[in-house]
Amino acid sequence: LISSFFSRAKVAAACGGLGYYVLYLPYSLYNRFDSTMGLHAKNALCLMSSSAIGVGMAIVAKWELLQVGAQWDNLFTAPPVTYSGLAASDGHSLGHVFLMLVVDTG
């Protein structure tokens, strides 16, 4: 999609890769401030698809850490642990990430 703005393929590939990396950078904010960010901030972060994939995989990893796994019955249930070891307080779940990906496509 971005290649239509460039006349040379190498420049388009470099700009596309750089753009993806820039859109993935907010995921590092999620990693650092997971326990202090609110639900709306996490949902806003998930409006960028590359960050949403990172957040979604982090939530799946938390469920796997508990040896439960991401399942249909816990889709809208927040994992009971954060990276800092605190209990989750905002209810951000894998279902929220899926909804933000759907909103992002529209």
mmCIF file of C-alpha atoms in Angstrom:
data_model
loop_
_atom_site.group_PDB
_atom_site.id
_atom_site.type_symbol
_atom_site.label_atom_id
_atom_site.label_comp_id
_atom_site.label_asym_id
_atom_site.label_seq_id
_atom_site.Cartn_x
_atom_site.Cartn_y
_atom_site.Cartn_z
ATOM 1 C CA LEU A 1 0.000 0.000 0.000
ATOM 2 C CA ILE A 2 2.756 2.436 0.875
ATOM 3 C CA SER A 3 4.732 1.489 -2.225
ATOM 4 C CA SER A 4 2.341 3.486 -4.424
ATOM 5 C CA PHE A 5 3.820 6.701 -2.982
ATOM 6 C CA PHE A 6 7.347 5.857 -4.139
ATOM 7 C CA SER A 7 8.888 5.313 -7.548
ATOM 8 C CA ARG A 8 11.679 3.028 -6.303
ATOM 9 C CA ALA A 9 10.951 -0.296 -4.622
ATOM 10 C CA LYS A 10 13.945 -0.195 -2.276
ATOM 11 C CA VAL A 11 12.917 3.162 -0.829
ATOM 12 C CA ALA A 12 9.325 1.951 -0.426
ATOM 13 C CA ALA A 13 10.462 -1.203 1.380
ATOM 14 C CA ALA A 14 12.686 0.770 3.725
ATOM 15 C CA CYS A 15 9.923 3.281 4.520
ATOM 16 C CA GLY A 16 7.385 0.496 5.027
ATOM 17 C CA GLY A 17 9.632 -1.316 7.473
ATOM 18 C CA LEU A 18 10.407 1.907 9.303
ATOM 19 C CA GLY A 19 6.699 2.750 9.497
ATOM 20 C CA TYR A 20 5.866 -0.652 10.967
ATOM 21 C CA TYR A 21 8.593 -0.252 13.576
ATOM 22 C CA VAL A 22 7.357 3.231 14.541
ATOM 23 C CA LEU A 23 3.809 1.900 14.950
ATOM 24 C CA TYR A 24 5.125 -0.967 17.099
ATOM 25 C CA LEU A 25 7.040 1.332 19.469
ATOM 26 C CA PRO A 26 4.007 2.152 21.686
ATOM 27 C CA TYR A 27 3.963 -1.508 22.703
ATOM 28 C CA SER A 28 7.057 -0.785 24.795
ATOM 29 C CA LEU A 29 4.924 1.701 26.748
ATOM 30 C CA TYR A 30 2.452 -1.091 27.416
ATOM 31 C CA ASN A 31 5.230 -3.329 28.691
ATOM 32 C CA ARG A 32 6.575 -0.631 31.002
ATOM 33 C CA PHE A 33 3.296 0.792 32.338
ATOM 34 C CA ASP A 34 0.957 -2.205 32.138
ATOM 35 C CA SER A 35 -0.094 -2.037 35.775
ATOM 36 C CA THR A 36 -0.639 1.743 35.841
ATOM 37 C CA MET A 37 -2.335 2.347 32.467
ATOM 38 C CA GLY A 38 -6.109 2.564 32.404
ATOM 39 C CA LEU A 39 -8.499 0.655 30.185
ATOM 40 C CA HIS A 40 -9.030 3.550 27.765
ATOM 41 C CA ALA A 41 -5.295 4.107 27.320
ATOM 42 C CA LYS A 42 -4.732 0.427 26.578
ATOM 43 C CA ASN A 43 -7.614 0.397 24.100
ATOM 44 C CA ALA A 44 -6.235 3.505 22.372
ATOM 45 C CA LEU A 45 -2.862 1.794 22.143
ATOM 46 C CA CYS A 46 -4.541 -1.174 20.460
ATOM 47 C CA LEU A 47 -5.911 0.993 17.628
ATOM 48 C CA MET A 48 -2.531 0.552 15.929
ATOM 49 C CA SER A 49 -2.588 -2.997 14.618
ATOM 50 C CA SER A 50 1.084 -3.772 15.179
ATOM 51 C CA SER A 51 0.850 -2.679 18.814
ATOM 52 C CA ALA A 52 -2.421 -4.573 19.215
ATOM 53 C CA ILE A 53 -0.751 -7.787 18.074
ATOM 54 C CA GLY A 54 1.988 -7.289 20.671
ATOM 55 C CA VAL A 55 -0.529 -6.555 23.433
ATOM 56 C CA GLY A 56 -2.660 -9.534 22.419
ATOM 57 C CA MET A 57 0.295 -11.883 22.458
ATOM 58 C CA ALA A 58 1.328 -10.521 25.864
ATOM 59 C CA ILE A 59 -2.135 -11.355 27.202
ATOM 60 C CA VAL A 60 -1.959 -14.842 25.672
ATOM 61 C CA ALA A 61 1.479 -15.278 27.291
ATOM 62 C CA LYS A 62 0.037 -14.309 30.689
ATOM 63 C CA TRP A 63 -2.706 -16.924 30.341
ATOM 64 C CA GLU A 64 -0.120 -19.493 29.283
ATOM 65 C CA LEU A 65 2.019 -18.571 32.271
ATOM 66 C CA LEU A 66 -0.924 -19.541 34.482
ATOM 67 C CA GLN A 67 -1.220 -22.831 32.536
ATOM 68 C CA VAL A 68 -4.786 -21.985 31.500
ATOM 69 C CA GLY A 69 -4.344 -20.659 27.985
ATOM 70 C CA ALA A 70 -6.541 -18.236 26.072
ATOM 71 C CA GLN A 71 -9.937 -19.871 25.603
ATOM 72 C CA TRP A 72 -13.402 -18.751 24.558
ATOM 73 C CA ASP A 73 -14.652 -18.688 28.147
ATOM 74 C CA ASN A 74 -11.899 -16.296 29.297
ATOM 75 C CA LEU A 75 -11.884 -14.103 26.186
ATOM 76 C CA PHE A 76 -13.286 -11.090 28.059
ATOM 77 C CA THR A 77 -11.604 -11.906 31.370
ATOM 78 C CA ALA A 78 -8.400 -10.085 32.220
ATOM 79 C CA PRO A 79 -5.449 -12.259 33.211
ATOM 80 C CA PRO A 80 -5.103 -12.021 36.998
ATOM 81 C CA VAL A 81 -1.429 -11.031 36.825
ATOM 82 C CA THR A 82 0.595 -8.188 35.279
ATOM 83 C CA TYR A 83 4.282 -8.048 34.411
ATOM 84 C CA SER A 84 4.987 -6.202 37.662
ATOM 85 C CA GLY A 85 3.339 -8.981 39.661
ATOM 86 C CA LEU A 86 0.383 -6.842 40.720
ATOM 87 C CA ALA A 87 -3.199 -7.929 40.262
ATOM 88 C CA ALA A 88 -4.887 -6.561 37.129
ATOM 89 C CA SER A 89 -7.223 -3.714 38.001
ATOM 90 C CA ASP A 90 -8.746 -2.517 34.738
ATOM 91 C CA GLY A 91 -10.190 -5.647 33.123
ATOM 92 C CA HIS A 92 -8.286 -5.305 29.823
ATOM 93 C CA SER A 93 -8.603 -8.636 28.063
ATOM 94 C CA LEU A 94 -7.919 -10.371 24.786
ATOM 95 C CA GLY A 95 -11.512 -9.640 23.748
ATOM 96 C CA HIS A 96 -10.816 -5.905 24.053
ATOM 97 C CA VAL A 97 -7.810 -6.302 21.759
ATOM 98 C CA PHE A 98 -9.957 -8.171 19.208
ATOM 99 C CA LEU A 99 -12.578 -5.424 19.327
ATOM 100 C CA MET A 100 -9.961 -2.728 18.781
ATOM 101 C CA LEU A 101 -8.625 -4.643 15.772
ATOM 102 C CA VAL A 102 -12.152 -4.737 14.345
ATOM 103 C CA VAL A 103 -12.570 -1.002 14.972
ATOM 104 C CA ASP A 104 -9.194 -0.403 13.322
ATOM 105 C CA THR A 105 -10.279 -2.134 10.111
ATOM 106 C CA GLY A 106 -13.367 0.065 9.719
#
